[in-house]
Tab-separated table of C-alpha atoms in Angstrom:
chain	number	residue	atom	x	y	z
A	143	MET	CA	3.424	-92.044	-23.433
A	144	GLU	CA	3.935	-95.387	-21.777
A	145	ILE	CA	7.214	-97.148	-22.585
A	146	TYR	CA	6.543	-99.875	-20.056
A	147	GLN	CA	2.906	-100.763	-20.219
A	148	PHE	CA	2.308	-103.733	-17.949
A	149	THR	CA	3.092	-102.548	-14.435
A	150	VAL	CA	-0.333	-102.772	-12.777
A	151	THR	CA	-1.648	-105.039	-10.064
A	152	LEU	CA	-4.337	-106.790	-12.095
A	153	ILE	CA	-4.480	-107.398	-15.835
A	154	VAL	CA	-7.119	-109.399	-17.677
A	155	PHE	CA	-6.736	-110.466	-21.323
A	156	PHE	CA	-9.451	-111.550	-23.706
A	157	PHE	CA	-8.263	-113.256	-26.889
A	158	ILE	CA	-10.730	-112.953	-29.759
A	159	GLY	CA	-10.925	-115.547	-32.498
A	160	CYS	CA	-9.878	-113.148	-35.263
A	161	SER	CA	-6.855	-111.788	-33.392
A	162	SER	CA	-4.446	-113.212	-35.977
A	163	LYS	CA	-6.042	-111.150	-38.772
A	164	SER	CA	-5.243	-107.605	-39.800
A	165	ASP	CA	-8.822	-106.609	-40.735
A	166	ILE	CA	-12.400	-107.103	-39.528
A	167	PRO	CA	-15.646	-106.679	-41.533
A	168	ILE	CA	-18.748	-104.575	-40.958
A	169	GLY	CA	-21.162	-106.080	-38.452
A	170	TYR	CA	-18.284	-106.952	-36.092
A	171	ARG	CA	-18.917	-106.494	-32.372
A	172	VAL	CA	-16.896	-107.249	-29.235
A	173	THR	CA	-17.595	-106.562	-25.550
A	174	VAL	CA	-15.349	-106.225	-22.500
A	175	PRO	CA	-17.200	-106.207	-19.145
A	176	VAL	CA	-16.652	-103.327	-16.723
A	177	PRO	CA	-16.238	-104.491	-13.086
A	178	SER	CA	-19.093	-103.498	-10.785
A	179	GLN	CA	-16.639	-102.519	-8.043
A	180	PHE	CA	-13.553	-100.375	-8.485
A	181	ASN	CA	-10.292	-102.347	-8.540
A	182	GLU	CA	-7.218	-100.146	-8.450
A	183	GLY	CA	-4.779	-100.979	-11.240
A	184	PHE	CA	-7.259	-103.075	-13.232
A	185	LYS	CA	-6.698	-103.445	-16.996
A	186	GLY	CA	-8.845	-105.636	-19.221
A	187	LYS	CA	-8.009	-105.997	-22.914
A	188	ALA	CA	-9.569	-107.794	-25.872
A	189	PHE	CA	-6.993	-108.020	-28.678
A	190	ILE	CA	-8.800	-107.945	-32.018
A	191	LEU	CA	-6.155	-107.175	-34.674
A	192	GLU	CA	-2.443	-107.689	-35.235
A	193	THR	CA	-0.024	-107.314	-38.112
A	194	GLY	CA	1.815	-110.545	-37.319
A	195	ASN	CA	5.104	-109.364	-38.803
A	196	ILE	CA	8.540	-109.396	-37.170
A	197	GLU	CA	8.857	-108.672	-33.458
A	198	PRO	CA	7.664	-106.321	-32.136
A	199	ASP	CA	4.405	-106.271	-34.081
A	200	PHE	CA	1.365	-103.990	-33.926
A	201	ARG	CA	-1.754	-105.103	-32.054
A	202	VAL	CA	-5.135	-103.462	-31.515
A	203	ALA	CA	-7.156	-103.981	-28.346
A	204	LEU	CA	-10.429	-102.889	-26.817
A	205	SER	CA	-9.342	-101.812	-23.360
A	206	VAL	CA	-10.974	-101.146	-19.989
A	207	GLU	CA	-8.630	-99.476	-17.488
A	208	ALA	CA	-8.968	-98.228	-13.929
A	209	MET	CA	-8.364	-94.490	-13.616
A	210	ASP	CA	-7.002	-94.558	-10.077
A	211	ASN	CA	-7.160	-90.793	-9.537
A	212	LEU	CA	-10.853	-90.644	-10.575
A	213	LYS	CA	-11.973	-94.030	-9.211
A	214	LYS	CA	-13.554	-94.732	-12.608
A	215	TYR	CA	-13.043	-97.099	-15.532
A	216	SER	CA	-12.166	-95.775	-18.971
A	217	CYS	CA	-12.973	-97.526	-22.253
A	218	SER	CA	-10.874	-97.006	-25.381
A	219	LEU	CA	-9.568	-98.566	-28.573
A	220	GLN	CA	-5.790	-98.853	-28.223
A	221	LEU	CA	-2.866	-99.634	-30.519
A	222	PHE	CA	0.303	-101.295	-29.225
A	223	LEU	CA	3.757	-101.757	-30.700
A	224	GLY	CA	4.965	-104.713	-28.697
A	225	ASP	CA	3.946	-103.796	-25.155
A	226	THR	CA	4.105	-100.035	-25.741
A	227	LYS	CA	0.881	-98.103	-26.249
A	228	VAL	CA	1.276	-95.828	-29.279
A	229	TRP	CA	-2.313	-94.663	-29.916
A	230	SER	CA	-5.620	-94.463	-28.035
A	231	SER	CA	-9.092	-93.302	-29.028
A	232	GLY	CA	-9.515	-91.806	-25.551
A	233	HIS	CA	-6.279	-89.821	-25.451
A	234	MET	CA	-7.960	-86.418	-25.766
A	235	SER	CA	-11.504	-87.297	-24.565
A	236	PRO	CA	-11.733	-90.297	-22.212
A	237	PHE	CA	-14.930	-92.365	-22.179
A	238	TYR	CA	-16.216	-93.670	-18.816
A	239	PRO	CA	-18.866	-96.362	-19.385
A	240	SER	CA	-20.782	-98.477	-16.882
A	241	GLN	CA	-21.358	-102.248	-16.917
A	242	LYS	CA	-19.674	-102.907	-20.277
A	243	CYS	CA	-17.464	-101.525	-23.034
A	244	VAL	CA	-18.606	-102.364	-26.581
A	245	LEU	CA	-16.777	-101.903	-29.892
A	246	GLU	CA	-18.960	-102.190	-33.000
A	247	LEU	CA	-18.357	-101.659	-36.714
A	248	THR	CA	-21.933	-101.022	-37.802
A	249	GLU	CA	-23.519	-102.154	-41.063
A	250	GLY	CA	-23.534	-98.465	-42.006
A	251	GLY	CA	-19.732	-98.356	-41.775
A	252	GLU	CA	-19.224	-96.419	-38.530
A	253	LEU	CA	-16.903	-97.573	-35.764
A	254	LEU	CA	-18.429	-96.986	-32.314
A	255	LEU	CA	-17.463	-97.314	-28.665
A	256	MET	CA	-20.504	-97.764	-26.434
A	257	GLY	CA	-21.444	-98.415	-22.837
A	258	ALA	CA	-24.676	-99.655	-21.283
A	259	ARG	CA	-27.918	-98.805	-23.128
A	260	ARG	CA	-25.839	-98.151	-26.276
A	261	ARG	CA	-24.519	-94.868	-24.892
A	262	VAL	CA	-21.942	-93.740	-27.458
A	263	GLY	CA	-18.612	-92.503	-26.083
A	264	TRP	CA	-16.558	-92.352	-29.279
A	265	ARG	CA	-17.257	-92.624	-33.019
A	266	THR	CA	-15.541	-92.210	-36.405
A	267	MET	CA	-18.424	-90.334	-38.107
A	268	THR	CA	-18.103	-92.474	-41.269
A	269	SER	CA	-21.681	-93.708	-41.607
A	270	GLY	CA	-22.885	-93.805	-45.236
A	271	GLN	CA	-19.371	-93.558	-46.765
A	272	GLY	CA	-19.244	-97.144	-48.015
A	273	VAL	CA	-16.910	-98.479	-45.320
A	274	GLU	CA	-16.431	-102.254	-45.607
A	275	ARG	CA	-13.704	-103.109	-43.098
A	276	LEU	CA	-11.346	-101.983	-40.337
A	277	GLN	CA	-7.710	-102.639	-41.231
A	278	LEU	CA	-4.392	-102.470	-39.408
A	279	LEU	CA	-1.593	-101.537	-41.810
A	280	ILE	CA	2.024	-102.601	-41.330
A	281	THR	CA	2.906	-98.973	-40.494
A	282	GLY	CA	0.588	-99.077	-37.472
A	283	ASN	CA	-2.047	-96.916	-39.162
A	284	LEU	CA	-5.555	-98.078	-38.221
A	285	VAL	CA	-7.892	-97.394	-41.170
A	286	LEU	CA	-11.489	-97.776	-42.313
A	287	THR	CA	-11.654	-98.626	-46.043
A	288	ASP	CA	-14.334	-99.125	-48.683
A	289	ALA	CA	-14.641	-101.901	-51.291
A	290	MET	CA	-12.022	-100.176	-53.491
A	291	ASN	CA	-9.628	-99.984	-50.512
A	292	ASN	CA	-9.962	-96.195	-50.315
A	293	ILE	CA	-9.267	-94.848	-46.827
A	294	LYS	CA	-12.284	-93.127	-45.258
A	295	TRP	CA	-10.835	-92.704	-41.771
A	296	GLN	CA	-7.362	-93.245	-40.271
A	297	SER	CA	-5.817	-93.042	-36.831
A	298	PHE	CA	-2.848	-91.089	-38.263
A	299	ASP	CA	-5.197	-88.104	-38.611
A	300	PHE	CA	-5.771	-88.119	-34.837
A	301	PRO	CA	-2.272	-88.025	-33.279
A	302	THR	CA	-1.760	-88.608	-29.566
A	303	ASP	CA	1.715	-88.389	-27.998
A	304	VAL	CA	3.449	-90.740	-30.465
A	305	MET	CA	4.405	-90.578	-34.158
A	306	LEU	CA	4.910	-93.750	-36.220
A	307	TRP	CA	6.595	-94.462	-39.555
A	308	SER	CA	5.118	-92.412	-42.435
A	309	GLN	CA	2.929	-90.370	-40.057
A	310	VAL	CA	2.854	-86.662	-40.923
A	311	LEU	CA	2.572	-83.741	-38.505
A	312	LYS	CA	1.178	-80.607	-40.141
A	313	ALA	CA	0.495	-77.119	-38.824
A	314	SER	CA	-3.111	-78.138	-38.186
A	315	SER	CA	-2.139	-81.070	-35.928
A	316	ARG	CA	0.081	-81.669	-32.913
A	317	LEU	CA	1.332	-84.280	-30.506
A	318	THR	CA	-0.088	-83.748	-27.011
A	319	SER	CA	0.995	-85.319	-23.745
A	320	PHE	CA	-0.698	-84.625	-20.419
A	321	SER	CA	1.686	-84.026	-17.538
A	322	THR	CA	1.724	-86.620	-14.773
A	323	ASN	CA	3.212	-84.006	-12.402
A	324	SER	CA	-0.041	-82.051	-12.108
A	325	SER	CA	-3.786	-82.375	-11.690
A	326	GLY	CA	-4.426	-82.039	-15.416
A	327	LEU	CA	-3.717	-78.303	-15.661
A	328	TYR	CA	-0.570	-78.803	-17.718
A	329	SER	CA	0.069	-80.428	-21.074
A	330	TYR	CA	3.036	-80.662	-23.416
A	331	SER	CA	2.777	-80.402	-27.191
A	332	LEU	CA	5.019	-80.831	-30.227
A	333	GLU	CA	3.862	-78.531	-33.025
A	334	VAL	CA	4.823	-77.235	-36.441
A	335	GLN	CA	4.239	-73.549	-35.827
A	336	ASN	CA	5.789	-70.177	-36.636
A	337	ASN	CA	7.838	-71.744	-39.437
A	338	ASN	CA	9.656	-74.121	-37.096
A	339	ILE	CA	8.978	-77.208	-35.027
A	340	ALA	CA	8.772	-76.568	-31.291
A	341	LEU	CA	7.896	-77.984	-27.886
A	342	TYR	CA	5.332	-76.141	-25.763
A	343	LEU	CA	4.130	-76.193	-22.183
A	344	ASN	CA	0.415	-75.363	-22.094
A	345	TYR	CA	-1.129	-73.985	-18.911
A	346	GLY	CA	-4.696	-72.715	-19.213
A	347	THR	CA	-4.665	-69.944	-21.814
A	348	TRP	CA	-0.899	-69.470	-21.435
A	349	LYS	CA	1.496	-71.136	-23.882
A	350	TYR	CA	5.281	-71.320	-23.498
A	351	SER	CA	7.882	-72.736	-25.877
A	352	TYR	CA	10.957	-74.401	-24.371
A	353	TRP	CA	12.661	-76.004	-27.405
A	354	GLU	CA	12.721	-75.016	-31.080
A	355	PHE	CA	14.243	-76.413	-34.253
A	356	SER	CA	14.564	-74.386	-37.444
A	357	SER	CA	15.763	-75.360	-40.898
A	358	SER	CA	19.438	-74.670	-41.555
A	359	ARG	CA	18.373	-73.249	-44.918
A	360	SER	CA	16.136	-70.673	-43.202
A	361	GLN	CA	13.106	-72.023	-45.063
A	362	LYS	CA	9.622	-72.316	-43.621
A	363	ILE	CA	8.777	-75.742	-42.190
A	364	ALA	CA	5.294	-76.783	-43.348
A	365	SER	CA	5.228	-80.407	-42.154
A	366	ALA	CA	7.239	-83.162	-40.477
A	367	GLU	CA	7.222	-86.871	-41.351
A	368	LEU	CA	8.777	-89.709	-39.370
A	369	GLY	CA	10.960	-92.231	-41.185
A	370	SER	CA	13.390	-94.949	-40.168
A	371	THR	CA	16.271	-92.433	-40.350
A	372	GLY	CA	14.615	-89.720	-38.246
A	373	LEU	CA	12.123	-86.866	-38.407
A	374	LYS	CA	12.137	-85.321	-41.886
A	375	LEU	CA	11.121	-81.680	-42.322
A	376	PHE	CA	9.433	-80.364	-45.485
A	377	ASN	CA	8.543	-76.976	-46.939
A	378	GLY	CA	5.226	-76.059	-48.534
A	379	ARG	CA	6.231	-77.794	-51.788
A	380	HIS	CA	7.041	-81.003	-49.882
A	381	ARG	CA	10.753	-80.623	-50.466
A	382	ARG	CA	12.908	-81.851	-47.615
A	383	ILE	CA	14.730	-78.953	-45.979
A	384	GLY	CA	16.022	-80.585	-42.808
A	385	GLN	CA	16.044	-83.616	-40.567
A	386	ILE	CA	16.343	-84.552	-36.898
A	387	SER	CA	18.454	-87.712	-36.885
A	388	PRO	CA	19.172	-90.329	-34.199
A	389	THR	CA	22.641	-90.724	-32.725
A	390	SER	CA	22.711	-94.454	-33.487
A	391	GLY	CA	22.375	-96.291	-36.783
A	392	GLU	CA	19.379	-98.345	-35.633
A	393	PRO	CA	16.112	-97.703	-37.524
A	394	VAL	CA	13.728	-95.405	-35.674
A	395	ARG	CA	10.420	-97.087	-34.758
A	396	PHE	CA	8.579	-94.143	-33.225
A	397	LEU	CA	8.822	-90.623	-31.800
A	398	ALA	CA	7.345	-90.048	-28.349
A	399	LEU	CA	6.548	-87.006	-26.205
A	400	ASN	CA	7.225	-87.881	-22.566
A	401	ASN	CA	4.371	-87.010	-20.209
A	402	GLU	CA	6.665	-86.809	-17.170
A	403	THR	CA	9.440	-84.554	-18.460
A	404	GLY	CA	8.010	-82.873	-21.574
A	405	ASN	CA	11.032	-84.091	-23.532
A	406	PHE	CA	10.660	-85.826	-26.885
A	407	GLY	CA	12.805	-88.609	-28.255
A	408	LEU	CA	13.335	-90.987	-31.148
A	409	TYR	CA	13.137	-94.664	-30.157
A	410	TYR	CA	14.530	-97.857	-31.671
A	411	TYR	CA	13.980	-101.476	-30.682
A	412	SER	CA	16.898	-103.262	-29.013
A	413	ALA	CA	16.594	-106.951	-29.908
A	414	ASP	CA	19.208	-107.882	-27.284
A	415	LYS	CA	17.413	-106.096	-24.443
A	416	ARG	CA	13.937	-106.745	-25.943
A	417	LYS	CA	12.812	-103.184	-25.272
A	418	PHE	CA	12.710	-99.720	-26.847
A	419	GLU	CA	15.526	-97.286	-26.139
A	420	ALA	CA	16.046	-93.629	-27.023
A	421	SER	CA	18.487	-92.808	-29.816
A	422	TYR	CA	17.813	-89.051	-29.638
A	423	GLN	CA	16.562	-86.636	-26.957
A	424	ALA	CA	15.663	-83.017	-27.705
A	425	LEU	CA	16.807	-81.869	-24.246
A	426	ASN	CA	19.868	-83.544	-22.751
A	427	ARG	CA	20.268	-81.601	-19.495
A	428	THR	CA	17.860	-81.927	-16.579
A	429	CYS	CA	17.793	-78.203	-15.801
A	430	ASP	CA	16.710	-77.450	-19.392
A	431	LEU	CA	13.400	-79.301	-18.896
A	432	PRO	CA	10.229	-77.182	-18.599
A	433	GLN	CA	9.361	-78.528	-15.153
A	434	ALA	CA	12.616	-79.900	-13.779
A	435	CYS	CA	11.465	-78.571	-10.394
A	436	LYS	CA	8.055	-77.878	-8.940
A	437	PRO	CA	6.582	-74.347	-9.230
A	438	TYR	CA	8.746	-71.740	-7.453
A	439	GLY	CA	11.640	-74.225	-7.458
A	440	ILE	CA	15.043	-73.416	-9.009
A	441	CYS	CA	17.125	-76.070	-10.775
A	442	ASN	CA	20.794	-75.798	-9.824
A	443	THR	CA	23.624	-76.859	-12.123
A	444	PRO	CA	25.624	-79.040	-12.275
A	445	SER	CA	24.043	-80.943	-9.362
A	446	ASN	CA	20.540	-80.916	-10.968
A	447	SER	CA	19.130	-80.340	-7.485
A	448	CYS	CA	16.151	-78.114	-6.705
A	449	THR	CA	15.945	-75.293	-4.180
A	450	CYS	CA	13.021	-73.048	-3.374
A	451	ILE	CA	13.013	-69.282	-3.652
A	452	GLU	CA	13.593	-67.639	-0.292
A	453	THR	CA	9.907	-67.182	0.556
A	454	SER	CA	9.680	-70.874	1.464
A	455	GLY	CA	11.279	-72.600	4.364
A	456	SER	CA	12.238	-75.686	2.368
A	457	SER	CA	14.989	-76.492	-0.092
A	458	THR	CA	14.041	-79.881	-1.534
A	459	GLN	CA	12.282	-80.822	-4.721
A	460	GLU	CA	9.611	-82.789	-2.873
A	461	SER	CA	8.566	-79.862	-0.696
A	462	ASP	CA	6.031	-77.210	-1.601
A	463	CYS	CA	8.063	-74.255	-2.828
A	464	SER	CA	4.904	-72.160	-3.252
A	465	LYS	CA	4.288	-72.088	0.500
A	466	GLY	CA	3.293	-68.594	1.587
A	467	ILE	CA	2.431	-67.488	-1.976
A	468	PRO	CA	-1.232	-67.202	-3.090
A	469	SER	CA	-2.397	-69.639	-5.780
A	470	GLU	CA	-3.720	-66.644	-7.734
A	471	PHE	CA	-3.553	-62.859	-7.407
A	472	CYS	CA	-6.925	-61.841	-8.866
A	473	SER	CA	-8.787	-62.301	-5.576
A	474	THR	CA	-9.580	-59.246	-3.443
A	475	SER	CA	-8.324	-61.157	-0.400
A	476	THR	CA	-4.811	-61.491	-1.831
A	477	GLY	CA	-3.571	-58.255	-0.298
A	478	PRO	CA	-0.737	-55.973	-1.462
A	479	VAL	CA	1.960	-57.548	-3.640
A	480	LYS	CA	5.366	-56.653	-5.025
A	481	MET	CA	7.871	-57.934	-7.590
A	482	MET	CA	10.924	-59.704	-6.172
A	483	GLU	CA	14.013	-60.168	-8.366
A	484	LEU	CA	15.843	-63.502	-8.247
A	485	GLU	CA	19.541	-62.985	-8.866
A	486	GLY	CA	21.312	-65.461	-11.121
A	487	VAL	CA	18.046	-67.043	-12.266
A	488	THR	CA	16.340	-67.304	-15.651
A	489	SER	CA	13.531	-69.388	-17.162
A	490	ASN	CA	13.547	-72.114	-19.818
A	491	LEU	CA	10.030	-71.046	-20.799
A	492	ARG	CA	9.628	-68.437	-23.526
A	493	SER	CA	6.421	-66.456	-23.229
A	494	LYS	CA	4.571	-65.014	-26.210
A	495	TYR	CA	3.301	-62.114	-24.073
A	496	GLU	CA	5.989	-59.578	-24.942
A	497	ILE	CA	6.214	-55.835	-24.317
A	498	SER	CA	8.948	-54.030	-26.251
A	499	ASN	CA	10.923	-50.859	-25.591
A	500	ILE	CA	10.272	-50.479	-21.866
A	501	SER	CA	12.499	-50.305	-18.783
A	502	LYS	CA	12.865	-52.979	-16.124
A	503	GLU	CA	10.785	-50.862	-13.748
A	504	SER	CA	7.986	-50.555	-16.330
A	505	CYS	CA	8.181	-54.296	-16.959
A	506	SER	CA	7.745	-54.916	-13.244
A	507	SER	CA	4.816	-52.481	-13.107
A	508	SER	CA	3.146	-54.195	-16.087
A	509	CYS	CA	3.115	-57.506	-14.245
A	510	LEU	CA	1.864	-55.876	-11.048
A	511	ALA	CA	-1.007	-54.286	-12.982
A	512	ASN	CA	-2.045	-57.657	-14.476
A	513	CYS	CA	-3.489	-59.924	-11.789
A	514	SER	CA	-3.017	-63.037	-13.964
A	515	CYS	CA	0.710	-62.307	-14.304
A	516	VAL	CA	2.852	-64.030	-11.665
A	517	ALA	CA	6.359	-63.433	-13.067
A	518	ALA	CA	8.274	-61.394	-15.624
A	519	LEU	CA	11.533	-61.801	-17.496
A	520	TYR	CA	13.286	-58.617	-18.558
A	521	SER	CA	16.182	-58.590	-21.029
A	522	ALA	CA	17.498	-56.697	-24.029
A	523	SER	CA	14.889	-58.547	-26.122
A	524	GLY	CA	12.023	-57.026	-24.153
A	525	CYS	CA	9.674	-57.701	-21.261
A	526	PHE	CA	7.967	-61.121	-21.126
A	527	LEU	CA	5.026	-61.821	-18.810
A	528	TYR	CA	4.239	-65.223	-17.280
A	529	GLY	CA	1.184	-66.844	-15.758
A	530	LEU	CA	3.288	-69.631	-14.283
A	531	VAL	CA	6.443	-69.682	-12.146
A	532	SER	CA	8.189	-72.757	-13.518
A	533	GLY	CA	11.203	-73.787	-15.570
A	534	MET	CA	13.572	-71.674	-13.458
A	535	LYS	CA	17.267	-72.506	-13.482
A	536	GLN	CA	20.468	-71.084	-12.042
A	537	VAL	CA	22.752	-69.188	-14.441
A	538	ASP	CA	25.882	-67.094	-14.178
A	539	ARG	CA	24.975	-63.513	-13.357
A	540	GLY	CA	26.304	-62.106	-16.625
A	541	VAL	CA	24.702	-64.634	-18.989
A	542	GLY	CA	22.146	-62.937	-21.224
A	543	LEU	CA	21.861	-59.961	-18.842
A	544	SER	CA	18.291	-60.989	-17.988
A	545	HIS	CA	16.304	-60.206	-14.857
A	546	TYR	CA	13.703	-62.672	-13.549
A	547	LEU	CA	11.068	-61.171	-11.256
A	548	VAL	CA	8.417	-63.043	-9.268
A	549	LYS	CA	5.206	-61.606	-7.820
A	550	VAL	CA	4.976	-62.188	-4.048
A	551	PRO	CA	2.991	-60.715	-1.126
A	552	LYS	CA	4.476	-57.585	0.417
A	553	GLY	CA	6.423	-58.235	3.580
A	554	ILE	CA	8.322	-61.147	2.082
A	555	SER	CA	12.021	-60.541	1.621
A	556	GLY	CA	14.696	-62.631	0.013
A	557	GLY	CA	15.328	-64.128	-3.377
A	558	HIS	CA	17.398	-66.972	-4.713
A	559	ARG	CA	18.812	-69.143	-1.969
A	560	LYS	CA	22.226	-68.573	-3.464
A	561	SER	CA	22.296	-65.182	-1.714
A	562	SER	CA	21.049	-66.812	1.469
A	563	ARG	CA	23.939	-69.270	1.412
A	564	LEU	CA	26.301	-66.331	0.884
A	565	LYS	CA	24.869	-64.633	3.971
A	566	LYS	CA	25.380	-67.819	5.984
A	567	LEU	CA	28.953	-68.053	4.722
A	568	LEU	CA	29.620	-64.443	5.710
A	569	LEU	CA	28.163	-65.077	9.170
A	570	ILE	CA	30.387	-68.128	9.610
A	571	MET	CA	33.444	-66.174	8.475
A	572	GLY	CA	32.482	-63.367	10.830
A	573	GLY	CA	32.233	-65.848	13.683
A	574	ILE	CA	35.668	-67.243	12.874
A	575	LEU	CA	37.142	-63.717	12.845
A	576	ASP	CA	35.532	-63.010	16.224
A	577	VAL	CA	37.138	-66.136	17.659
A	578	LEU	CA	40.534	-65.151	16.225
A	579	VAL	CA	40.218	-61.654	17.722
A	580	LEU	CA	39.330	-63.136	21.108
A	581	LEU	CA	42.307	-65.494	20.919
A	582	VAL	CA	44.647	-62.572	20.107
A	583	LEU	CA	43.238	-60.488	22.954
A	584	GLY	CA	43.442	-63.460	25.291
A	585	GLY	CA	47.079	-63.990	24.338
A	586	PHE	CA	47.831	-60.323	24.970
A	587	VAL	CA	46.169	-60.441	28.402
A	588	LEU	CA	48.056	-63.636	29.222
A	589	TYR	CA	51.325	-62.042	28.202
A	590	TYR	CA	50.705	-58.759	30.013
A	591	PHE	CA	49.423	-60.045	33.337
A	592	VAL	CA	51.125	-63.398	33.707
A	593	ILE	CA	54.301	-63.724	31.663
A	594	ARG	CA	55.410	-60.105	32.166
A	595	LYS	CA	54.697	-60.274	35.914
A	596	ARG	CA	56.794	-63.416	36.184
A	597	ARG	CA	59.655	-61.669	34.405
A	598	LYS	CA	59.418	-58.677	36.798
A	599	ASP	CA	59.393	-60.979	39.811
A	600	SER	CA	62.370	-62.831	38.398
A	601	SER	CA	64.273	-59.567	37.875
A	602	GLY	CA	63.497	-58.406	41.456
A	603	ASN	CA	64.806	-61.614	42.964
A	604	ASP	CA	68.040	-61.303	41.014
A	605	SER	CA	68.578	-57.743	42.342
A	606	THR	CA	68.054	-58.817	45.959
A	607	ARG	CA	70.589	-61.617	45.656
A	608	SER	CA	73.228	-59.293	44.313
């Protein structure tokens, strides 16, 4: 989710004549041209709707944006609260047109996004349902309605990474945010699942929870709805059984799932600073984040610094901690592997792949036998297998009595760099002791051969004189 939207090198605005209205009729059509050559950072927007209420207000735009990593232009219908993007038609499935981006509300009542030659990239599937207009409600809900003002389609049914006032999150829906720290392999999600509301890190077919909230009344959470006082939790009978509240008294404007950290927060608008600020964060400590460090990196408290496991020659967050470790272990060219235990390390990620009533050795063997498994966490709760080495953090050795094991090629020795630092400390202390021993021996030699000889010579001279 983008808190600060306008940070690109080139932005083009198109102001449409009906931009002061909150609805448009069937037959409406607007076009934004797509540049023939790729311009990094380009954003072109045609604002077509706005609520026009107190600042900040909601606005809807047809947008063409440069996807710098793909060297393509995307086309989408976007909703803004002030300058913050809070919904996009292309959030889950981007549309890459050529020559032009066209938004049309057809006479049949379907809202379409098209490129050249009327190639359709997105649609509402509402043709033949009596749709008369596209409306922007004061809540930020974008709706298609018929002559009786019945809603036939609404943006609230297609959540992205933001929740607005009166928007409901059910077990069948989720907020999804795609990580900016990867090549698209990772995503974060906020879901009502397993009778609680939880945050998940999704990686291929693997799914890991890293934050959960349950009702204090031990009742099943069926849905969550955002209001000005926080996120309200309801049971199956729509009775409120809990709430996640902000720390300040300011009214909440939206909930957002951060695509950089995987954290979610409640945001209010600061009129003095003219920007949105967080009044609640699910995770308040850096090392509790799902990807505080890069894969095979360990988050150290309280410094919040990252170090690599001992197989790598680096100890910084920016370096590649997976150096020397295969990207996957299912290839025949991988070679023999083993499980290496990292002392004083655990994971923020909770895996659903659990094996109960086995020993630590059997847990290790289970991961070795599964080529898609790259790590295992063994504790009194059971054996948990992982397809991703991430979310690791330093803990006191006795906390939870868990054992975190990582799959590595045979021939690699080591573990957490904490033990490596201990070895260095012992070597330094050993060197200091050696120096002290040499100084003592040197003093003894000096005393025996020099000082004692002088005393003997002095005694001999005294005898001769007498």
